[in-house]
mmCIF file with all atom_site columns, C-alpha atoms in Angstrom:
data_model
loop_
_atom_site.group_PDB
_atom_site.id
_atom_site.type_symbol
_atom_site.label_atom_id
_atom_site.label_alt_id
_atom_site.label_comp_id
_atom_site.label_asym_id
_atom_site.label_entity_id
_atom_site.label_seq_id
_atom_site.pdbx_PDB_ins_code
_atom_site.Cartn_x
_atom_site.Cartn_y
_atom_site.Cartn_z
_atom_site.occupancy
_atom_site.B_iso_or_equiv
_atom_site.pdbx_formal_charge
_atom_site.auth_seq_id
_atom_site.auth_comp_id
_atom_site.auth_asym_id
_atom_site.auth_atom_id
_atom_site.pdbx_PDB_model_num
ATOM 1  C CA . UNK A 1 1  ? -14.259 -3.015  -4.316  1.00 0.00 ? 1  UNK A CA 1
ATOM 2  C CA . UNK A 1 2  ? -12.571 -6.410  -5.474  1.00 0.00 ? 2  UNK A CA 1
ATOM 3  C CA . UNK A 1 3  ? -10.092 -7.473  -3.713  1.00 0.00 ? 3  UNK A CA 1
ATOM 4  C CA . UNK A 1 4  ? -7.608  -10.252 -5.548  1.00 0.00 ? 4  UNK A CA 1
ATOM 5  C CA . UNK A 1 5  ? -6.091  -12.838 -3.436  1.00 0.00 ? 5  UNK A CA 1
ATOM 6  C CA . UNK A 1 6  ? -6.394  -11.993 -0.006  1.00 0.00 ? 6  UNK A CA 1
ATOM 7  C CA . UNK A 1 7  ? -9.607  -9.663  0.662   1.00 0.00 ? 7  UNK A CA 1
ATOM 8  C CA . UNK A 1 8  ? -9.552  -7.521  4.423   1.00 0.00 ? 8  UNK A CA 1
ATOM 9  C CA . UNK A 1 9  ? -12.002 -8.854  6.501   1.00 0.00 ? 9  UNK A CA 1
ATOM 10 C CA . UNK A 1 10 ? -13.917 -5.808  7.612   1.00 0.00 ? 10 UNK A CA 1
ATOM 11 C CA . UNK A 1 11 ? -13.134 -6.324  11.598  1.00 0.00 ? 11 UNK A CA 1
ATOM 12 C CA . UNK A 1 12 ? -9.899  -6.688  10.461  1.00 0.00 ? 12 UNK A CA 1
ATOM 13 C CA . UNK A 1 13 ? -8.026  -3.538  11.880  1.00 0.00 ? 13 UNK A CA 1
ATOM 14 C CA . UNK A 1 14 ? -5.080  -1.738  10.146  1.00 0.00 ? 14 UNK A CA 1
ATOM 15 C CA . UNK A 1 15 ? -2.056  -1.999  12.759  1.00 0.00 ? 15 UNK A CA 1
ATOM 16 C CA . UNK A 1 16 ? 0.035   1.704   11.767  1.00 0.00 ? 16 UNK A CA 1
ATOM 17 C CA . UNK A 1 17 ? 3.427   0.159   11.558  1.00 0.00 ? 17 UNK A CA 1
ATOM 18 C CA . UNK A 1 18 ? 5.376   3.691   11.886  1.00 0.00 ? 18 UNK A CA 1
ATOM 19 C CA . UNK A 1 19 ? 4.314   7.176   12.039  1.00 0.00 ? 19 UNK A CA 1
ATOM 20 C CA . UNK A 1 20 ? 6.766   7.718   8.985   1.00 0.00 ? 20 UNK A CA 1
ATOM 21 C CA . UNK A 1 21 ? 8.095   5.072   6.254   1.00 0.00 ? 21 UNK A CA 1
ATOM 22 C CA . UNK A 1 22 ? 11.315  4.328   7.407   1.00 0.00 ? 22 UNK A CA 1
ATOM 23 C CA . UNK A 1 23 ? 11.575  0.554   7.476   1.00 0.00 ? 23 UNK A CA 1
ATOM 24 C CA . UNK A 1 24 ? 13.873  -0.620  4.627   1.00 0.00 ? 24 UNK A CA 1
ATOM 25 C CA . UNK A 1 25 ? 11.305  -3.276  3.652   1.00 0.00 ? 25 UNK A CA 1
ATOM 26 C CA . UNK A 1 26 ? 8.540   -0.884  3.222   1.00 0.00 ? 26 UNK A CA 1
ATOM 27 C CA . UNK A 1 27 ? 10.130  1.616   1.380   1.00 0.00 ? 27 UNK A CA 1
ATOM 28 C CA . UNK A 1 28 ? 11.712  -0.893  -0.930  1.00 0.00 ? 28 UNK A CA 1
ATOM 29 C CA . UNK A 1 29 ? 8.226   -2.434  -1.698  1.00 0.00 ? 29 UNK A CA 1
ATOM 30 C CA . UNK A 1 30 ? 6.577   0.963   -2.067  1.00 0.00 ? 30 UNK A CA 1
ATOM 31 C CA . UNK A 1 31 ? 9.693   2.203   -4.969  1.00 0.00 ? 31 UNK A CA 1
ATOM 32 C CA . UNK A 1 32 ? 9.339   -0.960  -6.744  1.00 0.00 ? 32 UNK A CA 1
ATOM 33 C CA . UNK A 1 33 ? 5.689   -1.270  -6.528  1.00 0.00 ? 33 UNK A CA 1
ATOM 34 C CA . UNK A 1 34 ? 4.359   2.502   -6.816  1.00 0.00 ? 34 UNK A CA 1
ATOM 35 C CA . UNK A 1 35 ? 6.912   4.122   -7.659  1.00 0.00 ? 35 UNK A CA 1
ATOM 36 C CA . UNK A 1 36 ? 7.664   2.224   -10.977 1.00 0.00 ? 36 UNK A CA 1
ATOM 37 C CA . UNK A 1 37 ? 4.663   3.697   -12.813 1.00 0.00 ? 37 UNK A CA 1
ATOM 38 C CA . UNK A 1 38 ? 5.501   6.415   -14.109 1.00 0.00 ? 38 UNK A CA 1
ATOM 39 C CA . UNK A 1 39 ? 2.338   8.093   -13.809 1.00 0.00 ? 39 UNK A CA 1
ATOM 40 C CA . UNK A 1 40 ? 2.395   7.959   -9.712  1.00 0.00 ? 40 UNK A CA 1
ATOM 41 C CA . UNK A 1 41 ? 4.003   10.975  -8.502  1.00 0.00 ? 41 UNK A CA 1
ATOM 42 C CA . UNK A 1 42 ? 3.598   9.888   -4.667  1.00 0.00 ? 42 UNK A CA 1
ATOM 43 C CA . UNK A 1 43 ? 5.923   10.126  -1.370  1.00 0.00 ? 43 UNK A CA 1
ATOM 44 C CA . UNK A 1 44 ? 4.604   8.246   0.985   1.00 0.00 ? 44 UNK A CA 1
ATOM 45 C CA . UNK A 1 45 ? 4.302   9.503   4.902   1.00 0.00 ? 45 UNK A CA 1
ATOM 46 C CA . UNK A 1 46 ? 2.749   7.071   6.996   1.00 0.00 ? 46 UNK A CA 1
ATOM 47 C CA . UNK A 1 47 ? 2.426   2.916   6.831   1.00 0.00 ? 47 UNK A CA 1
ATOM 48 C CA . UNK A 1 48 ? -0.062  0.915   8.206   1.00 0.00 ? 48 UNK A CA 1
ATOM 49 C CA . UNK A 1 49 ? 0.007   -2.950  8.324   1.00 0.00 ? 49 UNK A CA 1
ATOM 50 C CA . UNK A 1 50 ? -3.069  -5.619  8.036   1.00 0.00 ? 50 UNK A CA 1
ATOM 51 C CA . UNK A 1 51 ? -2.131  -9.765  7.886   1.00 0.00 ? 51 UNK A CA 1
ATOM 52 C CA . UNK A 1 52 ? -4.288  -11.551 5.758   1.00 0.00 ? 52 UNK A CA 1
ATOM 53 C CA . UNK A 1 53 ? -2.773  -14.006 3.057   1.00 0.00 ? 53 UNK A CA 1
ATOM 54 C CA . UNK A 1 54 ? 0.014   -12.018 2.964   1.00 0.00 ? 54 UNK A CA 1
ATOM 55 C CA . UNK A 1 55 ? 0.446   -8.147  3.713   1.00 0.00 ? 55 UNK A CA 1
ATOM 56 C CA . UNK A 1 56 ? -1.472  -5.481  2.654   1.00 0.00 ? 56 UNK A CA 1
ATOM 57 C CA . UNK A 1 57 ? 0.057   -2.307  3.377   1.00 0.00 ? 57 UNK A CA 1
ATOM 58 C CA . UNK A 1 58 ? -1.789  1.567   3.309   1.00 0.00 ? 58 UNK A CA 1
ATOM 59 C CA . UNK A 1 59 ? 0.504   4.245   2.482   1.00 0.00 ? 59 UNK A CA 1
ATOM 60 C CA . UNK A 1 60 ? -0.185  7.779   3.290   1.00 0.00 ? 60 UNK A CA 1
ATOM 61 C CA . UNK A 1 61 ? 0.985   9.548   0.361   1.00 0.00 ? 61 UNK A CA 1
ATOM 62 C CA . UNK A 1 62 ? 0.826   12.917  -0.424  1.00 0.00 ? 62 UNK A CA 1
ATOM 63 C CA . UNK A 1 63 ? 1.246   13.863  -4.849  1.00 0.00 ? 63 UNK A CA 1
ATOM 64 C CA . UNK A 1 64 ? 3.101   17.001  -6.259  1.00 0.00 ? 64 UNK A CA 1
ATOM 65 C CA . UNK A 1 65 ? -0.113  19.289  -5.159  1.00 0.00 ? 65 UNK A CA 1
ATOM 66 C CA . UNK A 1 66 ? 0.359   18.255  -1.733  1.00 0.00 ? 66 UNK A CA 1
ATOM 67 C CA . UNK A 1 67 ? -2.937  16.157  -1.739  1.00 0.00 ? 67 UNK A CA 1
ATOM 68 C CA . UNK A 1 68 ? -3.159  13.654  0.634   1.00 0.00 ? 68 UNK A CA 1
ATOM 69 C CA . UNK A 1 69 ? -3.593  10.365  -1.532  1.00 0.00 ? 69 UNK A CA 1
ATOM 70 C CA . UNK A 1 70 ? -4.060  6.749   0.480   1.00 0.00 ? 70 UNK A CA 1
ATOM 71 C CA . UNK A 1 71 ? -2.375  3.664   -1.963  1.00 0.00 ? 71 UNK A CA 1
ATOM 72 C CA . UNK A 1 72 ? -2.872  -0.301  -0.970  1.00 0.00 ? 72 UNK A CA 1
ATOM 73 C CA . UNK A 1 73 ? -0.352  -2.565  -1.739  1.00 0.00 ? 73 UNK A CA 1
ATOM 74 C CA . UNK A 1 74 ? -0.547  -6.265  -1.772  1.00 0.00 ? 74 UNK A CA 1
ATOM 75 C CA . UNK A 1 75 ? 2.690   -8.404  -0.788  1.00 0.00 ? 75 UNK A CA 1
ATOM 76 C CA . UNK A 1 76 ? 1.636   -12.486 -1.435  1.00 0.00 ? 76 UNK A CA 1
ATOM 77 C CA . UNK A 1 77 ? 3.202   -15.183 0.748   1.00 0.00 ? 77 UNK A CA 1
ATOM 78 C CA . UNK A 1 78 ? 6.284   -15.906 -0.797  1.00 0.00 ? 78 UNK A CA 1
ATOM 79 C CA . UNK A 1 79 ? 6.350   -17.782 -3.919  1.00 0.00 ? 79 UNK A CA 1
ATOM 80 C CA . UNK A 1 80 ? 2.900   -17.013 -4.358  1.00 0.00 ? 80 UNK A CA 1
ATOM 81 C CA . UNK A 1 81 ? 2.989   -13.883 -6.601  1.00 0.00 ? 81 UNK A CA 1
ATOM 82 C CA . UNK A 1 82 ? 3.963   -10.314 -6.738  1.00 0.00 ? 82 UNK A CA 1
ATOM 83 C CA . UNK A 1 83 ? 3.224   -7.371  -5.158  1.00 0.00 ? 83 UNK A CA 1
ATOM 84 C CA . UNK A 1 84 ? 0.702   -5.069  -6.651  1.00 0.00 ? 84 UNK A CA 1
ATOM 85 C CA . UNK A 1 85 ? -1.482  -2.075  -6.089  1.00 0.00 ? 85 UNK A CA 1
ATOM 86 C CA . UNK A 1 86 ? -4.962  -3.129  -4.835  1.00 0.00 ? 86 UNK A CA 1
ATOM 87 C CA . UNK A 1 87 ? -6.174  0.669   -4.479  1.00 0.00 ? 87 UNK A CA 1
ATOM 88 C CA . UNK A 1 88 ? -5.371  4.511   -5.096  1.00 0.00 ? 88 UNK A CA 1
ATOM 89 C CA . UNK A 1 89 ? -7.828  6.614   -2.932  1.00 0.00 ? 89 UNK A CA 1
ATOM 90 C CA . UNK A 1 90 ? -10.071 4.100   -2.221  1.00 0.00 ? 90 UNK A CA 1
ATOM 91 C CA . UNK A 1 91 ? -10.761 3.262   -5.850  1.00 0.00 ? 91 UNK A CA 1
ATOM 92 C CA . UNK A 1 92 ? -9.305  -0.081  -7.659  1.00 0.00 ? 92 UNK A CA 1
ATOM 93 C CA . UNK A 1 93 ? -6.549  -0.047  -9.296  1.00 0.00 ? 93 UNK A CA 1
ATOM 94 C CA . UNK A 1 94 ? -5.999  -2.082  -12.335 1.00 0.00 ? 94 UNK A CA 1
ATOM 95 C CA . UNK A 1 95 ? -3.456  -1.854  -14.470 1.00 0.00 ? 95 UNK A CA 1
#
């Protein structure tokens, strides 16, 4: 896997932020981030949280056959960037 930016350390553990995505911030980030291709028919259920250079955050996401999908999203410092997918079920995602 390549990570840009801000790769997770492997000892670096995943802190779960909230059993369900219900923090303004994180739902915000996943609509404009996930949600705006069209192709990604996800609702997230579950957050998790790991600081690096930034945020990356792993949504538990299930898709429209009820499959349990897993999406990273990077958030930069500010004024560094903009969020982006880093992963969709483990695989990279490039766009």
């Amino acid at each position: 896997m390549v990570w840009h930016h801000a790769p997770a350390p492997k000892d670096l553990k995943w802190k779960v932020h909230s059993e369900r995505v219900q923090n303004l911030r994180q739902d915000s980030l996943f609509k404009a981030v996930v949600l705006s291709h069209s192709n990604l028919q996800l609702k997230p259920f579950k957050v998790s949280r790991q600081v690096v250079a930034g945020t990356n955050y792993r949504y538990e996401c299930v898709d429209n056959n009820k499959k349990k999908v897993e999406v990273v999203v990077y958030e930069p410092l500010p004024g560094q960037g903009d969020a982006r997918i880093l992963s969709i079920g483990g695989k990279e995602y490039t766009e």
